[in-house]
Coordinates of C-alpha atoms and ligand atoms in Angstrom, one line a residue:
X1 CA 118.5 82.4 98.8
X2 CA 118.1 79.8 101.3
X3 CA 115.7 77.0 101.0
X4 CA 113.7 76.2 104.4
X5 CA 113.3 72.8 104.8
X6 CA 112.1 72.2 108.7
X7 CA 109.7 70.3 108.9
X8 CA 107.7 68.0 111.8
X9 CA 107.0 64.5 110.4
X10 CA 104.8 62.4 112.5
X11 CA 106.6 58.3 111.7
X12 CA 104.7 56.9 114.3
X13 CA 102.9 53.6 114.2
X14 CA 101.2 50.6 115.8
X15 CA 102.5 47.2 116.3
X16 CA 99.3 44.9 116.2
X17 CA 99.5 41.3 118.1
X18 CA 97.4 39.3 115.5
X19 CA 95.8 36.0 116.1
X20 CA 96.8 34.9 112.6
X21 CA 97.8 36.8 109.4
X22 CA 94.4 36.3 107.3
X23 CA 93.5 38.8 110.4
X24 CA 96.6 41.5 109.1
X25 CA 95.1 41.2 105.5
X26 CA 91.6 42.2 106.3
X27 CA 93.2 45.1 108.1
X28 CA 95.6 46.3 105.4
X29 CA 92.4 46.0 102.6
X30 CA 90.3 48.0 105.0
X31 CA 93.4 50.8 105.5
X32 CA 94.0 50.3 101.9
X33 CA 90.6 50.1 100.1
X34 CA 91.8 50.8 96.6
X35 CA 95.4 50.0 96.7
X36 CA 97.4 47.3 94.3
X37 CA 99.1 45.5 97.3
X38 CA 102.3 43.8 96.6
X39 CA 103.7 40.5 99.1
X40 CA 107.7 40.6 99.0
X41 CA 108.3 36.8 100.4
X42 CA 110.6 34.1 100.1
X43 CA 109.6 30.6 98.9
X44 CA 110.0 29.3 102.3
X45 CA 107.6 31.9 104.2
X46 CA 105.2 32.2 101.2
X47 CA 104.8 27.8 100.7
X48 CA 103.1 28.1 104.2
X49 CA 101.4 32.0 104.2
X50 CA 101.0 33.8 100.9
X51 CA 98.4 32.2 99.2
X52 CA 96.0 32.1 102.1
X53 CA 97.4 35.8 103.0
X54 CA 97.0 37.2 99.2
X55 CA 93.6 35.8 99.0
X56 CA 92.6 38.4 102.3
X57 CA 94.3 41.2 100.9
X58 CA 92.8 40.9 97.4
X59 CA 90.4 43.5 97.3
X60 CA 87.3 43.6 94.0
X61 CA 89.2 46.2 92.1
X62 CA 92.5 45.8 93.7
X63 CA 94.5 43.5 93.5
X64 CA 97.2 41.7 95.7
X65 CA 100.3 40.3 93.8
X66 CA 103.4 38.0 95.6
X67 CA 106.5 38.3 94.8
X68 CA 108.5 35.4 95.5
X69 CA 112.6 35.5 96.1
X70 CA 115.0 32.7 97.1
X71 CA 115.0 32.7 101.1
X72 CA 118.4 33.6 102.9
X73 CA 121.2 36.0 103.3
X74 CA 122.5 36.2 100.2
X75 CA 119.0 37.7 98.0
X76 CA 120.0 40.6 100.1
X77 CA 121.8 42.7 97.4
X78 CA 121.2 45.1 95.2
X79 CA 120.7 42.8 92.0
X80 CA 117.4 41.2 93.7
X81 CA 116.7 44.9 94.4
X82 CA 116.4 45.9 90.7
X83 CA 115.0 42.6 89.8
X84 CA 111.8 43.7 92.6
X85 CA 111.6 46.4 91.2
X86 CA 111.0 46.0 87.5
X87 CA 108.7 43.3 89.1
X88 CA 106.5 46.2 90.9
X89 CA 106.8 48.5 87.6
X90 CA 105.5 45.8 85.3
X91 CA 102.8 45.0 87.3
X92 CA 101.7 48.4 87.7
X93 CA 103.2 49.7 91.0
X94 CA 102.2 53.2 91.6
X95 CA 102.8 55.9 94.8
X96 CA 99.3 54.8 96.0
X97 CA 100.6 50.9 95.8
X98 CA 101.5 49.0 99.6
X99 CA 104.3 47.0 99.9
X100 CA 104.0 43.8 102.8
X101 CA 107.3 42.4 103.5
X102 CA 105.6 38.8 104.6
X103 CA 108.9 37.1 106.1
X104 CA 112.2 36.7 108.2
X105 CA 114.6 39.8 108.6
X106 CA 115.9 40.1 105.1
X107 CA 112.9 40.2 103.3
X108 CA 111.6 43.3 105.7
X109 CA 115.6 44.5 105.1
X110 CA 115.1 44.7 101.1
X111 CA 111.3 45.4 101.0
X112 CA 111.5 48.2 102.8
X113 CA 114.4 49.1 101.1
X114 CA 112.6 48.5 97.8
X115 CA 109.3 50.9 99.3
X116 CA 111.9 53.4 100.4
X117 CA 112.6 54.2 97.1
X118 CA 110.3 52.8 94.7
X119 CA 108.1 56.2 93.3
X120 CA 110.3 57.8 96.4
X121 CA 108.7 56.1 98.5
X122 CA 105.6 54.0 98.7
X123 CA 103.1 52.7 102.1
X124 CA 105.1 49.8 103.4
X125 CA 103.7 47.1 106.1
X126 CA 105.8 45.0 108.4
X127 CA 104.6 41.2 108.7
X128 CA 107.2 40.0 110.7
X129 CA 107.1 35.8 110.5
X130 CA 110.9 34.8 112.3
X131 CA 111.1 35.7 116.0
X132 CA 114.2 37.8 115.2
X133 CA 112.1 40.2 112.9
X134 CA 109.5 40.2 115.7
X135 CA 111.2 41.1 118.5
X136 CA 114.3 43.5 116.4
X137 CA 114.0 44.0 112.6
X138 CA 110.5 44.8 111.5
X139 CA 110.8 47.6 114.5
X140 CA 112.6 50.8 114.1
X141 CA 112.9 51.1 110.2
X142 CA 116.1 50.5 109.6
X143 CA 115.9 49.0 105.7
X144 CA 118.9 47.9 103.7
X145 CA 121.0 45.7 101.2
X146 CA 124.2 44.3 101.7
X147 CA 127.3 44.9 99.7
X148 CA 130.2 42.6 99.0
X149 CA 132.7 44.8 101.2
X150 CA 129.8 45.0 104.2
X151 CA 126.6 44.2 105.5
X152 CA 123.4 47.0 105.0
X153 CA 126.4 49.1 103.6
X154 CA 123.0 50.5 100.9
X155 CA 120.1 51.4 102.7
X156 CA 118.1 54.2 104.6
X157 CA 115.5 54.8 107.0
X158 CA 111.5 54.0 106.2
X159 CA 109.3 53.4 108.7
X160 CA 106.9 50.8 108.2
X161 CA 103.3 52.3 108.5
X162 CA 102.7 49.3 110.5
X163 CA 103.9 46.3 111.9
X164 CA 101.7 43.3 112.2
X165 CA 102.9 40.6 114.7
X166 CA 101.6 36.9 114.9
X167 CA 103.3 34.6 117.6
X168 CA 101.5 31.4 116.0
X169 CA 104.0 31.7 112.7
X170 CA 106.5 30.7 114.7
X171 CA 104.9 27.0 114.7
X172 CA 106.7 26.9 111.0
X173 CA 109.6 28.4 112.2
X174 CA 112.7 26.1 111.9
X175 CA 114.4 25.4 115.4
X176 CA 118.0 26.9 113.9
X177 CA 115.7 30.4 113.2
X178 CA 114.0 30.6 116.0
X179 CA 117.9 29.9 118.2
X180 CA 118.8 32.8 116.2
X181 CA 115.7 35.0 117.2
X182 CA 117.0 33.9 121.1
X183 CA 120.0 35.6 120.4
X184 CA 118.3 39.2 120.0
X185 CA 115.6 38.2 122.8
X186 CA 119.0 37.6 124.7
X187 CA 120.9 40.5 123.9
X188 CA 117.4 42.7 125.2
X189 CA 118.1 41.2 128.8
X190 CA 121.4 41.7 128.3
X191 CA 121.9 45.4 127.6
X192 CA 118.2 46.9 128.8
X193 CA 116.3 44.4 131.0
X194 CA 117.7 42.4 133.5
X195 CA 114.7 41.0 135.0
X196 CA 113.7 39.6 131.2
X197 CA 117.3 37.9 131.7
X198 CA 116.3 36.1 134.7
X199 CA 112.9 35.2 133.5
X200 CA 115.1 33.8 130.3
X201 CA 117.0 32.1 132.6
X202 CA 114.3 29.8 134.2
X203 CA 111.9 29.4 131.5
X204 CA 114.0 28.1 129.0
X205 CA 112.0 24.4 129.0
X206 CA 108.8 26.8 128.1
X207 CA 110.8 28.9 125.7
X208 CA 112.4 25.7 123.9
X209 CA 108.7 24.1 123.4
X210 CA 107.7 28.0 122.0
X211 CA 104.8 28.2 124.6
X212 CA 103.2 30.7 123.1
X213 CA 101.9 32.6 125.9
X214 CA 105.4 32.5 127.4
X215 CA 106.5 33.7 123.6
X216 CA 104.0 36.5 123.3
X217 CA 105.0 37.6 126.6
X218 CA 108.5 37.6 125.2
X219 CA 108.4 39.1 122.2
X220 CA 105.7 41.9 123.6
X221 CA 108.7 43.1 126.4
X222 CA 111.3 42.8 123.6
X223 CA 109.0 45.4 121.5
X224 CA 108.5 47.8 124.3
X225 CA 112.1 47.9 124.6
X226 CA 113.1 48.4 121.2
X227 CA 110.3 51.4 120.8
X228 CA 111.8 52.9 124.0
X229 CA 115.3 52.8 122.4
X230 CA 113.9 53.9 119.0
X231 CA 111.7 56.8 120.1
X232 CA 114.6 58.2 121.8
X233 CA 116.9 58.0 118.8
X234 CA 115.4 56.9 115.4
X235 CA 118.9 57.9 113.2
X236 CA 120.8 56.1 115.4
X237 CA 122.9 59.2 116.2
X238 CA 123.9 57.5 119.6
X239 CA 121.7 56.0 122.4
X240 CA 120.4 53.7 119.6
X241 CA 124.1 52.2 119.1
X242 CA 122.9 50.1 122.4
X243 CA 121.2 47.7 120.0
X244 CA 124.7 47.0 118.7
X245 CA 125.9 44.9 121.8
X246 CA 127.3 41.9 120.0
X247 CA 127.1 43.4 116.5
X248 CA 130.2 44.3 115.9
X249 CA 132.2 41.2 116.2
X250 CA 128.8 39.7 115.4
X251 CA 128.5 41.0 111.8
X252 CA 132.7 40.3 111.8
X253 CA 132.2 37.3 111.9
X254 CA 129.2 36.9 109.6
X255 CA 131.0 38.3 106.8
X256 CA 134.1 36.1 107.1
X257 CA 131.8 33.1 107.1
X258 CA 130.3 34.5 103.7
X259 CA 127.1 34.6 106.0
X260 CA 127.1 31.1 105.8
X261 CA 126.9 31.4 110.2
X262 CA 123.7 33.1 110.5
X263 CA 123.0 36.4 111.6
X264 CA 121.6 35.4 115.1
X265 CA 123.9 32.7 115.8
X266 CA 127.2 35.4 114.6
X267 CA 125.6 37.9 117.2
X268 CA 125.4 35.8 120.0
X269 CA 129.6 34.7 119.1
X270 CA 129.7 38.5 119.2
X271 CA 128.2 38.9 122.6
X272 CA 130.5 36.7 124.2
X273 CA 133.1 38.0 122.6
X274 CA 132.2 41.8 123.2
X275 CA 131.4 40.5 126.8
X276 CA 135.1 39.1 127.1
X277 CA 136.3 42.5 126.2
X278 CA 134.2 44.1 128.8
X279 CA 135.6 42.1 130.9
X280 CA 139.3 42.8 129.7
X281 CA 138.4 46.3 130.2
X282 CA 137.3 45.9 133.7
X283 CA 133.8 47.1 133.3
X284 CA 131.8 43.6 133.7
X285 CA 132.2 41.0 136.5
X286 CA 133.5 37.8 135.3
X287 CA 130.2 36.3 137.0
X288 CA 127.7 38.1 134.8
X289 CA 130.1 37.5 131.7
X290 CA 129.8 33.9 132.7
X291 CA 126.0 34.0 133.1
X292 CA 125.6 35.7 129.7
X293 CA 127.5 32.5 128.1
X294 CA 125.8 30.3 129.7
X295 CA 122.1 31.8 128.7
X296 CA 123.9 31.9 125.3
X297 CA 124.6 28.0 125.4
X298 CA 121.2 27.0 127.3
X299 CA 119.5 28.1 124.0
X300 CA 122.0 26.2 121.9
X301 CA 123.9 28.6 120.9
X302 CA 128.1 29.1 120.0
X303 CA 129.8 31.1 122.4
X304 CA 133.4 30.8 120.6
X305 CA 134.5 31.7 117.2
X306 CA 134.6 28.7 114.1
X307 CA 137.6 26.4 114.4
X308 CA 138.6 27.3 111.3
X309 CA 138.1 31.6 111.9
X310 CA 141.0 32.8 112.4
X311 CA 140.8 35.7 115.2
X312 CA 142.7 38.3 113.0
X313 CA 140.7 37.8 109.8
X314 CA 137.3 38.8 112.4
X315 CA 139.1 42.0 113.8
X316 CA 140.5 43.2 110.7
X317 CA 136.7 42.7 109.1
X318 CA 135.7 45.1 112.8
X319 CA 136.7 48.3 110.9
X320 CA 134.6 47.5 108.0
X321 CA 131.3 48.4 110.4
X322 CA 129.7 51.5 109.7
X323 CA 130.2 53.0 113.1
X324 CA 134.4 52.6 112.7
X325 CA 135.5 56.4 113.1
X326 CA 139.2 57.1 112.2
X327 CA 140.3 53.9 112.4
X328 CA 138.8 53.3 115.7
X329 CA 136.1 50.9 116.3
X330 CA 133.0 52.1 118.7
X331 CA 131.8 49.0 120.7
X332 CA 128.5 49.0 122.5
X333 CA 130.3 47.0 125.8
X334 CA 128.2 45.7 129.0
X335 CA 128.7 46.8 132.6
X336 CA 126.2 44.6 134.1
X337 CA 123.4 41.9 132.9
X338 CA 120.7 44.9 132.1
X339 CA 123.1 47.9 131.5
X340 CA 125.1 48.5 128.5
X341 CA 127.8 51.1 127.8
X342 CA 127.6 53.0 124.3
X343 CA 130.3 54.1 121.7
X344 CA 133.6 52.5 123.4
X345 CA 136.5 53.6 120.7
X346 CA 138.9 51.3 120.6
X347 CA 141.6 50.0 118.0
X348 CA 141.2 46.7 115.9
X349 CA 144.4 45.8 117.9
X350 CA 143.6 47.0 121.2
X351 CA 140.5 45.0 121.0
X352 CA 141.9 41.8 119.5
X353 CA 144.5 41.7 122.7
X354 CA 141.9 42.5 125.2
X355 CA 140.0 39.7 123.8
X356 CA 142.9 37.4 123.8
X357 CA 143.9 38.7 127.4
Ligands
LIG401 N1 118.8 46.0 114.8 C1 119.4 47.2 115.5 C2 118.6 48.4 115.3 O1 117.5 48.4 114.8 O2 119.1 49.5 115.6

């Protein structure tokens, strides 16, 4: 007997520019009328946004409950996973229950990880607060933890029903965050949008100071450009791979540091590096290699690998990355600032020398 199974799902959603959050709470209670809402936050996000945010959301007969992790990298596992989740169970979670991941990348990585498969899934709501989850991570549903041999080795993908966006939370934003957040607005120019590069490229004053007109602008391109790429492949079965420009060194290096280097900061080491390999390959002029460095360094950030890295230990970690088939690694290369090149197989060694070339 077979079991038929097509089906036509409908994941789509909005992406709201708020004028502050209390603004996304009265929306989610209005979507939500009777719903226990739960706030997945870190203690760095939630000092400056959860109480006021909770107090929106907190409906007469529902209620809003935060839950509060340590901030950074490593509450990304599966041990703060479990520990949510008996949270939400004890507290009464139910399939009718909304989860808000109020924060930076990770806490929209594990909350939506926890929504994916809390009850099998429960309504989850993006409140991006870092400019890299604006512009990249709150968008597109990918939702994971780390594991010790790799990073979002444990994960799936849940769309969030919506993503709420508010420029002004980038005022508490510290300035080595919102560098990292550059490297993703970067990496857009780079691979997709070349005039975005050159408007990069000569308002960087504006950018530095966060203007936020010049910021909403920003981050409003970087969105369009991510939906374009996501509507056209949501399982990352290929085109999506273009998001990976810088990625694969990038989370290379990353994991060698222990994710002490940053995810931002590792990606944009892995552009210039990936763009050095293009350039190996002959398939990027040196010029635009040199200009994508340079935009790189103008928003103060590294270009070159840790002193103390040593260049085998980051190839070697390459074939750890999820997209390494048969011992090859698939590289998402650059032809031109604006155009990228998908799925370039290549060996750890055969990278490592053009690299080194
Ligand atoms: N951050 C890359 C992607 O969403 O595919």
């Amino acid at each position: 007997m077979r079991i038929h199974l097509k089906r036509i799902i409908d994941n789509s959603y909005d992406i709201r520019f708020v004028n502050n959050i209390s603004e996304a709470g009265a929306d989610i209670r209005s979507t939500y009328p009777d719903a226990r809402v739960f706030i997945i936050t870190d203690v760095n996000v939630g000092k400056h946004y959860a109480g006021p945010f909770a107090r929106c959301v907190s409906g007469r007969t529902a209620p809003a409950y935060v839950l509060r992790i340590p901030a950074g990298e490593a509450s990304k596992n599966r041990t703060m996973k479990e520990s949510l989740e008996d949270q939400l169970i004890s507290l009464g979670a139910t399939r009718n229950s909304v989860i808000v991941a109020l924060g930076g990348g990770m806490i929209g990585d594990l909350a939506g990880f926890v929504a994916a498969t809390l009850h099998r899934g429960v309504s989850f709501i993006q409140i991006p607060t870092s400019l890299l989850a604006q512009v990249d991570s709150s968008i597109g549903g990918k939702v994971a933890v780390d594991h010790p041999q790799g990073k979002n080795l444990i994960g799936a993908f849940f769309q969030p029903k919506k993503v709420y966006i508010d420029v002004s939370t980038l005022k508490t934003l510290p300035d080595g965050e919102f560098r990292n957040g550059m490297a993703e607005v970067i990496k857009y120019g780079a691979i997709l949008d070349g005039k975005l590069f050159t408007f990069l490229e000569k308002n960087r004053a504006a950018i530095l100071r966060k203007n936020p007109n010049i910021m909403h602008a920003i981050i409003e391109r970087c969105c369009e450009l991510k939906r374009a790429v996501v509507e056209k492949d949501e399982r990352e079965v290929d085109y999506r791979r273009i998001l990976n420009f810088g990625h694969t060194i990038g989370h290379a290096v990353e994991q060698v540091s222990n994710y002490r280097i940053a995810h931002g900061k590792a990606v944009a080491i892995g552009m210039a590096a990936e763009a050095k390999v293009s350039t190996a390959l002959g398939i990027l002029s040196s010029n635009d290699a040199a200009r994508l460095e340079d935009a790189l360094k103008a928003f103060g950030l590294a270009t070159s690998f840790p002193a103390k890295m040593r260049t085998t230990a980051i190839f070697d970690m390459t074939l750890r990355d999820k997209k390494t088939q048969q011992g090859k690694v698939h590289y998402t290369l650059l032809e031109k600032i604006g155009k990228a090149r998908v799925g370039v197989p290549m060996s750890r060694v055969r990278a490592q020398e053009l690299f080194e070339r």
